[in-house]
PDB file of C-alpha atoms and ligand atoms in Angstrom:
ATOM      1  CA  MET A 362      -6.206   4.057 -23.521  1.00 71.00           C
ATOM      2  CA  SER A 363      -2.797   4.693 -22.032  1.00 91.00           C
ATOM      3  CA  ARG A 364      -2.509   3.063 -18.645  1.00 97.00           C
ATOM      4  CA  LYS A 365      -0.741   4.741 -15.752  1.00 98.00           C
ATOM      5  CA  LYS A 366       2.339   2.921 -14.526  1.00 98.00           C
ATOM      6  CA  VAL A 367       2.383   1.812 -10.903  1.00 98.00           C
ATOM      7  CA  GLY A 368       5.129   0.545  -8.616  1.00 98.00           C
ATOM      8  CA  VAL A 369       4.124  -1.431  -5.527  1.00 98.00           C
ATOM      9  CA  LEU A 370       6.189  -1.533  -2.321  1.00 98.00           C
ATOM     10  CA  ILE A 371       5.774  -4.632  -0.142  1.00 98.00           C
ATOM     11  CA  SER A 372       7.447  -6.386   2.774  1.00 98.00           C
ATOM     12  CA  GLY A 373       5.552  -9.651   3.028  1.00 97.00           C
ATOM     13  CA  ARG A 374       2.780 -11.790   1.664  1.00 96.00           C
ATOM     14  CA  GLY A 375       1.466  -9.145  -0.731  1.00 98.00           C
ATOM     15  CA  SER A 376      -2.229 -10.009  -0.789  1.00 98.00           C
ATOM     16  CA  ASN A 377      -3.122  -6.388  -1.485  1.00 98.00           C
ATOM     17  CA  MET A 378      -0.506  -6.346  -4.251  1.00 98.00           C
ATOM     18  CA  SER A 379      -2.189  -9.469  -5.674  1.00 98.00           C
ATOM     19  CA  ALA A 380      -5.580  -7.743  -5.568  1.00 98.00           C
ATOM     20  CA  LEU A 381      -4.096  -4.830  -7.520  1.00 98.00           C
ATOM     21  CA  ILE A 382      -2.515  -7.201 -10.062  1.00 98.00           C
ATOM     22  CA  GLU A 383      -5.840  -9.019 -10.548  1.00 98.00           C
ATOM     23  CA  ALA A 384      -7.686  -5.709 -11.042  1.00 98.00           C
ATOM     24  CA  THR A 385      -5.225  -4.607 -13.730  1.00 98.00           C
ATOM     25  CA  LYS A 386      -6.166  -7.688 -15.792  1.00 98.00           C
ATOM     26  CA  ALA A 387      -9.470  -6.023 -16.717  1.00 98.00           C
ATOM     27  CA  PRO A 388      -8.980  -4.409 -20.138  1.00 96.00           C
ATOM     28  CA  ASP A 389     -10.527  -1.124 -19.029  1.00 97.00           C
ATOM     29  CA  TYR A 390      -8.520  -0.801 -15.802  1.00 98.00           C
ATOM     30  CA  PRO A 391      -6.642   2.531 -16.008  1.00 98.00           C
ATOM     31  CA  ALA A 392      -3.341   1.356 -14.512  1.00 98.00           C
ATOM     32  CA  GLU A 393      -0.770  -1.426 -14.796  1.00 98.00           C
ATOM     33  CA  ILE A 394       1.721  -2.705 -12.227  1.00 98.00           C
ATOM     34  CA  VAL A 395       5.153  -2.304 -13.779  1.00 98.00           C
ATOM     35  CA  GLY A 396       7.294  -3.241 -10.789  1.00 98.00           C
ATOM     36  CA  VAL A 397       7.209  -4.580  -7.250  1.00 98.00           C
ATOM     37  CA  LEU A 398       9.894  -3.591  -4.782  1.00 98.00           C
ATOM     38  CA  SER A 399      10.394  -5.297  -1.410  1.00 98.00           C
ATOM     39  CA  ASN A 400      12.640  -4.447   1.509  1.00 97.00           C
ATOM     40  CA  ARG A 401      12.757  -8.181   2.273  1.00 97.00           C
ATOM     41  CA  ALA A 402      14.190 -10.618  -0.263  1.00 96.00           C
ATOM     42  CA  ALA A 403      12.065 -13.422   1.245  1.00 97.00           C
ATOM     43  CA  ALA A 404       8.737 -11.602   0.811  1.00 97.00           C
ATOM     44  CA  PRO A 405       6.338 -14.163  -0.712  1.00 97.00           C
ATOM     45  CA  GLY A 406       4.715 -11.359  -2.728  1.00 98.00           C
ATOM     46  CA  LEU A 407       7.858 -11.106  -4.892  1.00 98.00           C
ATOM     47  CA  LEU A 408       7.199 -14.609  -6.196  1.00 98.00           C
ATOM     48  CA  THR A 409       3.597 -13.770  -7.035  1.00 98.00           C
ATOM     49  CA  ALA A 410       4.747 -10.672  -8.896  1.00 98.00           C
ATOM     50  CA  ARG A 411       7.296 -12.670 -10.912  1.00 98.00           C
ATOM     51  CA  GLU A 412       4.688 -15.309 -11.730  1.00 98.00           C
ATOM     52  CA  ASN A 413       2.671 -12.489 -13.228  1.00 98.00           C
ATOM     53  CA  GLY A 414       5.604 -11.331 -15.348  1.00 98.00           C
ATOM     54  CA  ILE A 415       6.171  -8.195 -13.308  1.00 98.00           C
ATOM     55  CA  ALA A 416       9.657  -6.787 -12.665  1.00 98.00           C
ATOM     56  CA  THR A 417      10.817  -7.106  -9.067  1.00 98.00           C
ATOM     57  CA  ALA A 418      13.581  -5.729  -6.891  1.00 98.00           C
ATOM     58  CA  SER A 419      14.529  -6.255  -3.285  1.00 97.00           C
ATOM     59  CA  LEU A 420      16.627  -3.941  -1.197  1.00 97.00           C
ATOM     60  CA  ALA A 421      17.580  -4.416   2.461  1.00 95.00           C
ATOM     61  CA  GLN A 422      17.815  -1.143   4.309  1.00 94.00           C
ATOM     62  CA  SER A 423      20.513  -2.677   6.545  1.00 95.00           C
ATOM     63  CA  LYS A 424      22.846  -2.850   3.529  1.00 96.00           C
ATOM     64  CA  PHE A 425      22.797   0.938   3.163  1.00 96.00           C
ATOM     65  CA  PRO A 426      24.778   3.426   5.248  1.00 97.00           C
ATOM     66  CA  SER A 427      21.690   5.566   5.825  1.00 96.00           C
ATOM     67  CA  ARG A 428      17.929   5.550   5.381  1.00 95.00           C
ATOM     68  CA  GLU A 429      18.311   8.394   2.887  1.00 96.00           C
ATOM     69  CA  MET A 430      20.588   6.311   0.665  1.00 97.00           C
ATOM     70  CA  PHE A 431      18.229   3.350   0.886  1.00 97.00           C
ATOM     71  CA  GLU A 432      15.266   5.504  -0.086  1.00 97.00           C
ATOM     72  CA  ASP A 433      17.194   7.301  -2.848  1.00 97.00           C
ATOM     73  CA  THR A 434      17.917   3.877  -4.326  1.00 98.00           C
ATOM     74  CA  MET A 435      14.217   2.983  -4.127  1.00 98.00           C
ATOM     75  CA  THR A 436      13.417   6.204  -5.978  1.00 98.00           C
ATOM     76  CA  GLN A 437      16.004   5.367  -8.659  1.00 98.00           C
ATOM     77  CA  ILE A 438      14.438   1.939  -9.167  1.00 98.00           C
ATOM     78  CA  LEU A 439      10.898   3.376  -9.311  1.00 98.00           C
ATOM     79  CA  GLU A 440      12.108   6.005 -11.789  1.00 98.00           C
ATOM     80  CA  SER A 441      13.776   3.323 -13.910  1.00 98.00           C
ATOM     81  CA  TRP A 442      10.326   1.673 -14.111  1.00 98.00           C
ATOM     82  CA  GLU A 443       8.928   5.125 -15.077  1.00 98.00           C
ATOM     83  CA  VAL A 444       6.144   4.850 -12.528  1.00 98.00           C
ATOM     84  CA  ASP A 445       3.409   7.454 -12.312  1.00 98.00           C
ATOM     85  CA  TYR A 446       2.173   6.196  -8.929  1.00 98.00           C
ATOM     86  CA  VAL A 447       3.481   4.266  -5.943  1.00 98.00           C
ATOM     87  CA  CYS A 448       1.266   1.944  -3.884  1.00 98.00           C
ATOM     88  CA  LEU A 449       2.412   0.907  -0.427  1.00 98.00           C
ATOM     89  CA  ALA A 450       0.964  -2.525   0.262  1.00 98.00           C
ATOM     90  CA  GLY A 451       2.145  -3.835   3.609  1.00 97.00           C
ATOM     91  CA  PHE A 452       5.480  -2.024   3.327  1.00 97.00           C
ATOM     92  CA  MET A 453       6.677  -2.227   6.935  1.00 94.00           C
ATOM     93  CA  ARG A 454       9.132   0.661   7.001  1.00 93.00           C
ATOM     94  CA  ILE A 455       8.423   4.216   8.003  1.00 92.00           C
ATOM     95  CA  LEU A 456       9.448   6.400   5.079  1.00 96.00           C
ATOM     96  CA  GLY A 457      11.552   9.534   5.476  1.00 96.00           C
ATOM     97  CA  GLU A 458      10.301  12.980   4.585  1.00 96.00           C
ATOM     98  CA  ASP A 459      12.463  13.372   1.464  1.00 97.00           C
ATOM     99  CA  PHE A 460      11.067  10.180  -0.060  1.00 97.00           C
ATOM    100  CA  VAL A 461       7.500  11.031   0.921  1.00 98.00           C
ATOM    101  CA  LEU A 462       7.741  14.547  -0.508  1.00 97.00           C
ATOM    102  CA  ARG A 463       9.338  13.191  -3.682  1.00 97.00           C
ATOM    103  CA  TRP A 464       6.224  11.070  -4.338  1.00 98.00           C
ATOM    104  CA  GLN A 465       3.605  13.104  -2.487  1.00 97.00           C
ATOM    105  CA  GLY A 466       0.297  13.189  -4.322  1.00 97.00           C
ATOM    106  CA  ARG A 467       1.358  10.118  -6.293  1.00 98.00           C
ATOM    107  CA  MET A 468       1.837   7.685  -3.400  1.00 98.00           C
ATOM    108  CA  VAL A 469      -0.965   5.905  -1.537  1.00 98.00           C
ATOM    109  CA  ASN A 470      -1.179   3.366   1.273  1.00 98.00           C
ATOM    110  CA  ILE A 471      -3.719   0.871   2.600  1.00 98.00           C
ATOM    111  CA  HIS A 472      -4.161   0.915   6.350  1.00 98.00           C
ATOM    112  CA  PRO A 473      -6.263  -1.555   8.348  1.00 98.00           C
ATOM    113  CA  SER A 474      -8.373   0.895  10.340  1.00 98.00           C
ATOM    114  CA  LEU A 475     -10.908   3.642   9.885  1.00 98.00           C
ATOM    115  CA  LEU A 476      -8.348   6.448   9.914  1.00 98.00           C
ATOM    116  CA  PRO A 477      -7.895   8.787  11.713  1.00 98.00           C
ATOM    117  CA  LEU A 478      -8.645   6.056  14.260  1.00 98.00           C
ATOM    118  CA  TYR A 479      -5.863   3.588  15.090  1.00 98.00           C
ATOM    119  CA  LYS A 480      -2.788   4.822  13.277  1.00 97.00           C
ATOM    120  CA  GLY A 481       0.214   2.508  13.537  1.00 96.00           C
ATOM    121  CA  LEU A 482       0.390  -1.223  14.265  1.00 96.00           C
ATOM    122  CA  ASP A 483      -1.876  -3.880  15.845  1.00 97.00           C
ATOM    123  CA  THR A 484      -5.048  -2.107  14.827  1.00 98.00           C
ATOM    124  CA  HIS A 485      -7.310  -5.183  15.056  1.00 98.00           C
ATOM    125  CA  ALA A 486      -6.297  -6.023  18.635  1.00 97.00           C
ATOM    126  CA  ARG A 487      -6.660  -2.374  19.648  1.00 98.00           C
ATOM    127  CA  VAL A 488     -10.166  -2.188  18.151  1.00 98.00           C
ATOM    128  CA  LEU A 489     -11.177  -5.312  20.113  1.00 98.00           C
ATOM    129  CA  ALA A 490      -9.623  -3.998  23.331  1.00 98.00           C
ATOM    130  CA  ALA A 491     -11.559  -0.750  22.934  1.00 98.00           C
ATOM    131  CA  GLY A 492     -14.842  -2.613  22.443  1.00 98.00           C
ATOM    132  CA  ASP A 493     -15.648  -0.783  19.184  1.00 98.00           C
ATOM    133  CA  ALA A 494     -18.740  -1.864  17.248  1.00 98.00           C
ATOM    134  CA  GLU A 495     -17.117  -1.352  13.858  1.00 98.00           C
ATOM    135  CA  HIS A 496     -13.745  -1.409  12.199  1.00 98.00           C
ATOM    136  CA  GLY A 497     -12.463  -1.137   8.648  1.00 98.00           C
ATOM    137  CA  CYS A 498      -9.735   0.012   6.327  1.00 98.00           C
ATOM    138  CA  THR A 499      -8.607   3.134   4.537  1.00 98.00           C
ATOM    139  CA  VAL A 500      -6.737   3.921   1.335  1.00 98.00           C
ATOM    140  CA  HIS A 501      -5.056   7.275   1.830  1.00 98.00           C
ATOM    141  CA  PHE A 502      -2.490   9.587   0.291  1.00 98.00           C
ATOM    142  CA  VAL A 503       0.896   9.313   1.977  1.00 98.00           C
ATOM    143  CA  THR A 504       2.108  12.502   3.644  1.00 97.00           C
ATOM    144  CA  PRO A 505       5.015  12.935   6.073  1.00 95.00           C
ATOM    145  CA  GLY A 506       2.962  12.187   9.244  1.00 93.00           C
ATOM    146  CA  LEU A 507       2.476   8.434   9.803  1.00 93.00           C
ATOM    147  CA  ASP A 508      -0.957   7.313   8.525  1.00 94.00           C
ATOM    148  CA  GLU A 509      -2.080  10.948   8.452  1.00 95.00           C
ATOM    149  CA  GLY A 510      -2.696  11.686   4.769  1.00 97.00           C
ATOM    150  CA  PRO A 511      -6.205  12.335   3.432  1.00 98.00           C
ATOM    151  CA  ALA A 512      -8.417   9.316   2.812  1.00 98.00           C
ATOM    152  CA  ILE A 513      -9.473   8.327  -0.710  1.00 98.00           C
ATOM    153  CA  LEU A 514     -11.747   5.395   0.177  1.00 98.00           C
ATOM    154  CA  GLN A 515     -12.809   3.585   3.332  1.00 98.00           C
ATOM    155  CA  ALA A 516     -14.731   0.380   3.955  1.00 98.00           C
ATOM    156  CA  ARG A 517     -16.457  -0.589   7.204  1.00 98.00           C
ATOM    157  CA  VAL A 518     -17.052  -3.984   8.781  1.00 98.00           C
ATOM    158  CA  PRO A 519     -18.927  -4.893  11.968  1.00 98.00           C
ATOM    159  CA  VAL A 520     -17.065  -6.211  14.985  1.00 98.00           C
ATOM    160  CA  LEU A 521     -18.946  -9.405  15.912  1.00 98.00           C
ATOM    161  CA  PRO A 522     -19.323 -11.167  19.253  1.00 96.00           C
ATOM    162  CA  GLY A 523     -16.503 -13.675  19.711  1.00 96.00           C
ATOM    163  CA  ASP A 524     -14.193 -11.939  17.245  1.00 97.00           C
ATOM    164  CA  THR A 525     -10.484 -12.487  17.715  1.00 97.00           C
ATOM    165  CA  PRO A 526      -7.744 -10.378  16.107  1.00 97.00           C
ATOM    166  CA  GLU A 527      -7.520 -13.148  13.470  1.00 97.00           C
ATOM    167  CA  THR A 528     -11.218 -13.214  12.533  1.00 98.00           C
ATOM    168  CA  LEU A 529     -11.341  -9.440  12.440  1.00 98.00           C
ATOM    169  CA  THR A 530      -8.172  -9.246  10.345  1.00 98.00           C
ATOM    170  CA  ALA A 531      -9.693 -11.634   7.821  1.00 98.00           C
ATOM    171  CA  ARG A 532     -12.963  -9.678   7.621  1.00 98.00           C
ATOM    172  CA  VAL A 533     -11.122  -6.387   7.081  1.00 98.00           C
ATOM    173  CA  LEU A 534      -8.713  -7.909   4.534  1.00 98.00           C
ATOM    174  CA  VAL A 535     -11.616  -8.868   2.249  1.00 98.00           C
ATOM    175  CA  GLU A 536     -12.560  -5.188   2.129  1.00 98.00           C
ATOM    176  CA  GLU A 537      -8.948  -4.048   1.655  1.00 98.00           C
ATOM    177  CA  HIS A 538      -8.786  -6.136  -1.486  1.00 98.00           C
ATOM    178  CA  LYS A 539     -11.878  -4.343  -2.843  1.00 98.00           C
ATOM    179  CA  ILE A 540     -11.112  -0.731  -2.013  1.00 98.00           C
ATOM    180  CA  TYR A 541      -7.416  -0.674  -2.947  1.00 98.00           C
ATOM    181  CA  PRO A 542      -8.035  -1.428  -6.640  1.00 98.00           C
ATOM    182  CA  GLN A 543     -10.985   0.993  -6.633  1.00 98.00           C
ATOM    183  CA  ALA A 544      -8.929   3.794  -5.085  1.00 98.00           C
ATOM    184  CA  LEU A 545      -6.008   3.228  -7.467  1.00 98.00           C
ATOM    185  CA  ALA A 546      -8.402   3.403 -10.413  1.00 98.00           C
ATOM    186  CA  MET A 547      -9.795   6.715  -9.133  1.00 98.00           C
ATOM    187  CA  LEU A 548      -6.264   8.065  -8.798  1.00 98.00           C
ATOM    188  CA  ALA A 549      -5.170   6.856 -12.224  1.00 98.00           C
ATOM    189  CA  ARG A 550      -8.256   8.396 -13.841  1.00 98.00           C
ATOM    190  CA  GLY A 551      -7.529  11.720 -12.155  1.00 97.00           C
ATOM    191  CA  GLU A 552     -10.753  11.584 -10.145  1.00 98.00           C
ATOM    192  CA  VAL A 553      -8.925  12.331  -6.885  1.00 98.00           C
ATOM    193  CA  SER A 554      -5.904  14.415  -6.067  1.00 97.00           C
ATOM    194  CA  LEU A 555      -4.135  15.524  -2.921  1.00 95.00           C
TER     195      LEU A 555
HETATM  196  C1  LIG B1220      -2.562  -5.235   5.324  1.00 61.09           C
HETATM  197  O1  LIG B1220      -3.365  -5.469   6.449  1.00 61.09           O
HETATM  198  C2  LIG B1220      -2.472  -3.765   5.094  1.00 61.09           C
HETATM  199  O2  LIG B1220      -3.609  -3.067   5.444  1.00 61.09           O
HETATM  200  C3  LIG B1220      -1.336  -3.362   5.994  1.00 61.09           C
HETATM  201  O3  LIG B1220      -0.434  -4.423   5.945  1.00 61.09           O
HETATM  202  C4  LIG B1220      -1.119  -5.617   5.583  1.00 61.09           C
HETATM  203  C5  LIG B1220      -0.441  -6.145   4.354  1.00 61.09           C
HETATM  204  O4  LIG B1220      -0.952  -7.390   3.958  1.00 61.09           O
HETATM  205  N1  LIG B1220      -0.792  -2.095   5.581  1.00 61.09           N
HETATM  206  P1  LIG B1220      -0.593  -7.936   2.515  1.00 61.09           P
HETATM  207  O5  LIG B1220       0.918  -8.064   2.446  1.00 61.09           O
HETATM  208  O6  LIG B1220      -1.132  -6.986   1.503  1.00 61.09           O
HETATM  209  O7  LIG B1220      -1.248  -9.274   2.455  1.00 61.09           O
END
């Protein structure tokens, strides 16, 4: 079996990246993580990636004259790793249209809400403020509109009495770590397309 090559973009702790790395350790998993790129050199996820023998790169957007040049450099790095797919995993930068269109159909993101509900940041606090009975997460294709691309998989969790943003975040994160590897496997097997 030839595995599809995947690059992961992170900004921080990288727990979703870790879940993807763990999934790829199964011999029949259809993809491998060939590189992890961070826009923050201090992202703890970079260390985890290196410990797993995965190539890493970090690029600060502030060091580039323009967002386009920053993103072109990301594309060059991803191309040097010969990636088939790109997974955004807590990558905290809004991506420009050129970059998104360059990878469209081959780039996915995990978002902590039941999209199309709660695009953007602070989803857990917003769900609590709204008094919703359920919450969840979505793996979706990345298209130019923020958090607007079609969903591949979703998971739901109940909102429980006494929940805080922290307890709800933790409950959703458990599900993120399940559906992201499942969605990437579906993509790599050609079972879903944009
Ligand atoms: C996750 O909640 C993910 O849904 C969101 O950013 C967070 C990243 O966490 N896009 P981690 O770095 O994967 O632990």
